[in-house]
PDB file of C-alpha atoms in Angstrom:
ATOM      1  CA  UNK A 350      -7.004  -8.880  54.718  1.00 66.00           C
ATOM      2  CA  UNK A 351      -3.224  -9.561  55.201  1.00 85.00           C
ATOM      3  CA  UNK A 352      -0.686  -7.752  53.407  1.00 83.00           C
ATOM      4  CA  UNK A 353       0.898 -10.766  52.253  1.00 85.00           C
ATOM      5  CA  UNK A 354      -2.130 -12.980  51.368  1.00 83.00           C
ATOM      6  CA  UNK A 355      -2.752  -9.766  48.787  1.00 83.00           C
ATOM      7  CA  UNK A 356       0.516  -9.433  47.064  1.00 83.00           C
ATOM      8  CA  UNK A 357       0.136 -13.194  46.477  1.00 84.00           C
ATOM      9  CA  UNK A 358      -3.024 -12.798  44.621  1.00 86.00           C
ATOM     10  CA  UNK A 359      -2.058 -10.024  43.130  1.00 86.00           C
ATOM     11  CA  UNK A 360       1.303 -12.056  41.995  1.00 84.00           C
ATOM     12  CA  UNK A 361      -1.137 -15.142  40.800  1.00 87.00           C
ATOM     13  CA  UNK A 362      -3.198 -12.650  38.842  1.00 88.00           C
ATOM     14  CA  UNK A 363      -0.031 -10.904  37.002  1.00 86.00           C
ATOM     15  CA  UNK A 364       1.341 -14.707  36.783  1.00 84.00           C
ATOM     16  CA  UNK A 365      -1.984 -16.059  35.167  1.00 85.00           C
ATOM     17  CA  UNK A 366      -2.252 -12.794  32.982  1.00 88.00           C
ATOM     18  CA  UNK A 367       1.337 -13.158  31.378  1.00 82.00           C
ATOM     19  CA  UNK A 368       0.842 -16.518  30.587  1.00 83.00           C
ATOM     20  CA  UNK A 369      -2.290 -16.234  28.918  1.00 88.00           C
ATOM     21  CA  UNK A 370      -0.707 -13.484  26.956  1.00 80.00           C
ATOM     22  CA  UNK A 371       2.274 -15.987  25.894  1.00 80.00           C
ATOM     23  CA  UNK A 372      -0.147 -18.751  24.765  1.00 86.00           C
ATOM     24  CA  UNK A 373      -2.115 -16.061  22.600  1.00 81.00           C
ATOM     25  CA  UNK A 374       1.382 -14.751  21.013  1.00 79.00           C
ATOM     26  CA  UNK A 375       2.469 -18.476  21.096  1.00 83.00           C
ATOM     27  CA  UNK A 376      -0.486 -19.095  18.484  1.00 80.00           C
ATOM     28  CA  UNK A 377      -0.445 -15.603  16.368  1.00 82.00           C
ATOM     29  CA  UNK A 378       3.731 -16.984  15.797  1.00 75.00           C
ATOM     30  CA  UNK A 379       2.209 -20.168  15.162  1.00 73.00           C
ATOM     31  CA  UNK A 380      -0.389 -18.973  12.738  1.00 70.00           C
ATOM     32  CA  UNK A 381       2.124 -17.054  10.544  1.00 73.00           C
ATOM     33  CA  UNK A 382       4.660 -19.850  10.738  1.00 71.00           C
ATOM     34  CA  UNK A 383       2.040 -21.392   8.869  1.00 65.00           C
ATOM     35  CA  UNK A 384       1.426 -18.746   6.276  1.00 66.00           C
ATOM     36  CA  UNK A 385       4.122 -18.094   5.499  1.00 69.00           C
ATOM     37  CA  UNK A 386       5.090 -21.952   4.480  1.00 66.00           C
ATOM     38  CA  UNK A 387       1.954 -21.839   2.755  1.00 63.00           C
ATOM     39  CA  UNK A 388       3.048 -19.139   0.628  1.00 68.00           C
ATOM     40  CA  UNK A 389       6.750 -20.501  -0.026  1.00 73.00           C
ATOM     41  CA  UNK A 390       5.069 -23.707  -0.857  1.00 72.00           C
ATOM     42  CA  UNK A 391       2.849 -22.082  -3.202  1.00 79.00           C
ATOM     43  CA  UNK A 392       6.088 -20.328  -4.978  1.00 81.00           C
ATOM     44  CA  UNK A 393       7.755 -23.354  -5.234  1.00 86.00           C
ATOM     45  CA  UNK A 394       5.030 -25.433  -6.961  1.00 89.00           C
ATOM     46  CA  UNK A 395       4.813 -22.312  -9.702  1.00 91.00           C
ATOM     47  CA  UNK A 396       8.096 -23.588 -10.445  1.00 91.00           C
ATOM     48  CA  UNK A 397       7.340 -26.798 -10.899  1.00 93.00           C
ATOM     49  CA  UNK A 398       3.904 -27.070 -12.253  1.00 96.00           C
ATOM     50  CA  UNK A 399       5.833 -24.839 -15.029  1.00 95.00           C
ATOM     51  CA  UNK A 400       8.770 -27.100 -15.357  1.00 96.00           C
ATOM     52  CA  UNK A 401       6.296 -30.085 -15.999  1.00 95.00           C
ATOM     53  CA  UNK A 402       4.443 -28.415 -18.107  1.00 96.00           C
ATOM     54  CA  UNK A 403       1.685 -27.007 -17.170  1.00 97.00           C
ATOM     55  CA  UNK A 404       0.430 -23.154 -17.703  1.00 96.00           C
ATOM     56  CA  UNK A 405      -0.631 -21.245 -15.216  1.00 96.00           C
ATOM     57  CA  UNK A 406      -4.311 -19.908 -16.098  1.00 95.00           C
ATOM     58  CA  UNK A 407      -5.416 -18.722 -12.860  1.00 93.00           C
ATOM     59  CA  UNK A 408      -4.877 -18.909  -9.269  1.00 92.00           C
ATOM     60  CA  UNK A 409      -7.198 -18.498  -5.588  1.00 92.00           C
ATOM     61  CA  UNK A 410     -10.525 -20.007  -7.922  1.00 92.00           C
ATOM     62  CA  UNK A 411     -13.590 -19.389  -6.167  1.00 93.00           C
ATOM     63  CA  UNK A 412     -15.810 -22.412  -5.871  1.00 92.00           C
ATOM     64  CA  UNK A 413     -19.654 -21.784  -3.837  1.00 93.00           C
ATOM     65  CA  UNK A 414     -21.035 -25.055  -2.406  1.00 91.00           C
ATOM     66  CA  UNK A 415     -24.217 -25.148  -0.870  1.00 92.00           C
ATOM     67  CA  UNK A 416     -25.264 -27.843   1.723  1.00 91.00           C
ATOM     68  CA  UNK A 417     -28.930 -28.815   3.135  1.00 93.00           C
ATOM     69  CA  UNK A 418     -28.503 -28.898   6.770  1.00 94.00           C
ATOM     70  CA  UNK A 419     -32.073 -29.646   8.650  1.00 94.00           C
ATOM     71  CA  UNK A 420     -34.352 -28.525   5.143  1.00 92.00           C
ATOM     72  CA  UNK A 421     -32.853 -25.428   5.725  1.00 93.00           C
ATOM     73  CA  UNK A 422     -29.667 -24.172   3.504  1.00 94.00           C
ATOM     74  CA  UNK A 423     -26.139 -23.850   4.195  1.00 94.00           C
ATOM     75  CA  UNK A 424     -23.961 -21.722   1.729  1.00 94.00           C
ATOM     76  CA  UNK A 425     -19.762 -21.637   2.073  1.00 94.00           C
ATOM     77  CA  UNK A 426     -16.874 -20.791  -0.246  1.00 94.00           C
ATOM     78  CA  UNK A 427     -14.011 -22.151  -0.974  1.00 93.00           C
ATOM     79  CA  UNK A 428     -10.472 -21.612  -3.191  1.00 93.00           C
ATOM     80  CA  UNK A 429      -8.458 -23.968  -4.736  1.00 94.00           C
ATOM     81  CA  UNK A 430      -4.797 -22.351  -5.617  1.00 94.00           C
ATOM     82  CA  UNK A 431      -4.444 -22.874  -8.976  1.00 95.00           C
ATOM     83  CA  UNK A 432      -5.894 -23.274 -12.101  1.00 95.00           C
ATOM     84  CA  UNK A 433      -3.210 -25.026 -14.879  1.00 96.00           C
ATOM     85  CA  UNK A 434      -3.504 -26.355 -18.207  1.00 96.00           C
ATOM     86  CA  UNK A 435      -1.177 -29.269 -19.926  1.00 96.00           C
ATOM     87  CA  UNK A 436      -1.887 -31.344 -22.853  1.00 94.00           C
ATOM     88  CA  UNK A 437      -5.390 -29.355 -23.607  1.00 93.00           C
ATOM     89  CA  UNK A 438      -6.493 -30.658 -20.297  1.00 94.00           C
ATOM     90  CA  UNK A 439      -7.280 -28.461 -17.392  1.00 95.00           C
ATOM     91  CA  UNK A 440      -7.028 -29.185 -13.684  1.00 95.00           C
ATOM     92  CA  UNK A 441      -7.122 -27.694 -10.326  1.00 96.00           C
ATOM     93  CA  UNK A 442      -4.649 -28.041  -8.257  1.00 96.00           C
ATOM     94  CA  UNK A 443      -4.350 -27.744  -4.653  1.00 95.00           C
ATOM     95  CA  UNK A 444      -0.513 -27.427  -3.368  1.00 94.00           C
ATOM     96  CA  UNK A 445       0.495 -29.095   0.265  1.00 92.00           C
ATOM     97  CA  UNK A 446       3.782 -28.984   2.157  1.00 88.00           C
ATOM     98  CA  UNK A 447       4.927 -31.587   4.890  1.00 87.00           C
ATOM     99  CA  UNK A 448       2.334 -33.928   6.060  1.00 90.00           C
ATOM    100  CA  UNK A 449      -0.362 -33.286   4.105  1.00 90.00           C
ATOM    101  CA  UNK A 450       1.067 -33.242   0.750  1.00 91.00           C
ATOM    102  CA  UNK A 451       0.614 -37.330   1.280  1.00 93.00           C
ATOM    103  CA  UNK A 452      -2.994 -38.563  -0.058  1.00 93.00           C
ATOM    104  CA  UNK A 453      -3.259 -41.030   2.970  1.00 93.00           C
ATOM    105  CA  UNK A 454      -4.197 -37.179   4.914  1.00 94.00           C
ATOM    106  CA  UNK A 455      -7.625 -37.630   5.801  1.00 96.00           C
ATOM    107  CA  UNK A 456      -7.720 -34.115   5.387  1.00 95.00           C
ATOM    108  CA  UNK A 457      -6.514 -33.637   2.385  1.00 96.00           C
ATOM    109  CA  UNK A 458      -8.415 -36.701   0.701  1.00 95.00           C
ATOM    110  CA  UNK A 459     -11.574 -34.629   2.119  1.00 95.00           C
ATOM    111  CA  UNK A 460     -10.591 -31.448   0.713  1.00 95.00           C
ATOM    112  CA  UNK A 461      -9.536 -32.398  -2.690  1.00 96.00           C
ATOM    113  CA  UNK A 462     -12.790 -34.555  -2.724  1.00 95.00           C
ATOM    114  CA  UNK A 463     -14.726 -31.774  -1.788  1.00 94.00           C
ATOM    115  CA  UNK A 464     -13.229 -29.775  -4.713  1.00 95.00           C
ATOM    116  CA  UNK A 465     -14.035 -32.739  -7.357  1.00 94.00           C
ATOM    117  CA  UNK A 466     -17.259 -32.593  -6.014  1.00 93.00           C
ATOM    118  CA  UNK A 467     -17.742 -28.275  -6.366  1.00 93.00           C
ATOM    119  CA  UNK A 468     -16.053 -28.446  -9.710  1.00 93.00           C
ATOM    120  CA  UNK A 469     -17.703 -31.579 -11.628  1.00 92.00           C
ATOM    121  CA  UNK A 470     -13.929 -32.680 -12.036  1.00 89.00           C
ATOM    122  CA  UNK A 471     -12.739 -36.403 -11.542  1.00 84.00           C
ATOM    123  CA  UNK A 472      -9.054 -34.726 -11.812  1.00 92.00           C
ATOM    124  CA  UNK A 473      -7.475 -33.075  -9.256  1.00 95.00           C
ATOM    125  CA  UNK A 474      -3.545 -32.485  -8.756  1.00 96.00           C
ATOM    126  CA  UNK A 475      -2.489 -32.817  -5.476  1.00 96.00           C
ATOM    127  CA  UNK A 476       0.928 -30.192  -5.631  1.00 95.00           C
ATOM    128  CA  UNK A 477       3.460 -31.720  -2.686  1.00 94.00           C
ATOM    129  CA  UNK A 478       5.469 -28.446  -3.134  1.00 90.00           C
ATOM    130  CA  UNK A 479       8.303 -29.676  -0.260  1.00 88.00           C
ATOM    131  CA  UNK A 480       8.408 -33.123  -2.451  1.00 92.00           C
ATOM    132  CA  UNK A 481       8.665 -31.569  -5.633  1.00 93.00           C
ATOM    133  CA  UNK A 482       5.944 -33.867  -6.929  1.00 95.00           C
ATOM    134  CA  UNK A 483       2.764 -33.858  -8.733  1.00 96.00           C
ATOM    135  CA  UNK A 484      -0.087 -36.162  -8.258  1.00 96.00           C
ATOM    136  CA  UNK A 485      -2.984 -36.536 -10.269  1.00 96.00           C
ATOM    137  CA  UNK A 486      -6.049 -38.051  -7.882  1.00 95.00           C
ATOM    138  CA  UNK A 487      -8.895 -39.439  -9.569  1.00 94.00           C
ATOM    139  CA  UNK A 488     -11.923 -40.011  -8.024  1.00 88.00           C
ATOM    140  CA  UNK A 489     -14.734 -42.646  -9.386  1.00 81.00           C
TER     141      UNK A 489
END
């Protein structure tokens, strides 16, 4: 083989390999940009589920769900992030930032659906923690 015909595969190879290695550190940065919002987010409604009112029983709630998927069983876990207390009343409450703080997030509709459905609750608050507002979804 010519010398030059292998320094260019050689130079494709180290080319391909570095940028595969950016994507992957592209989506760690990505992933922890996310956590980390996720966890100020999660400060900041605290602050304001306390400021409304509410107490703070508990937070990261466990919830099991089990689904039938072909007569055979499918078993998953879940956590809604708090647990909170106003008026005698208890909810769950699930805290968003950005985008899908907003109800019309098919996403979010799902998951706080999902946790009515786990917890036998109607009542779920919906925590926009970059808002600064509470919502209390009901579902029928």
């Amino acid at each position: 083989m010519d010398l030059t015909l292998i320094l260019i595969i050689i130079g494709i190879t180290i080319f391909l390999w570095l940028g595969w290695n950016a994507r992957v550190s592209w989506h760690q940065f990505k992933f922890w940009l996310s956590k980390r919002r996720g966890t100020k987010g999660e400060e900041l409604a605290v602050d304001l589920l306390i400021k409304n009112g509410y107490k703070i029983l508990s937070s990261q709630i466990p919830f099991n769900g089990t689904l039938k998927v072909d007569g055979g069983q499918l078993e998953f876990k879940t956590r809604v992030d708090f647990l909170v207390e106003k008026g005698g009343e208890q909810f769950l409450a699930e805290v968003k930032t950005g985008a899908s703080a907003s109800i019309s997030n098919i996403q979010t509709r799902r998951q706080l659906l999902e946790y009515a459905h786990l917890s036998h609750s109607k009542k779920i608050l919906l925590v926009d923690a970059t808002g600064k507002k509470i919502r209390t979804i009901e579902f029928s």
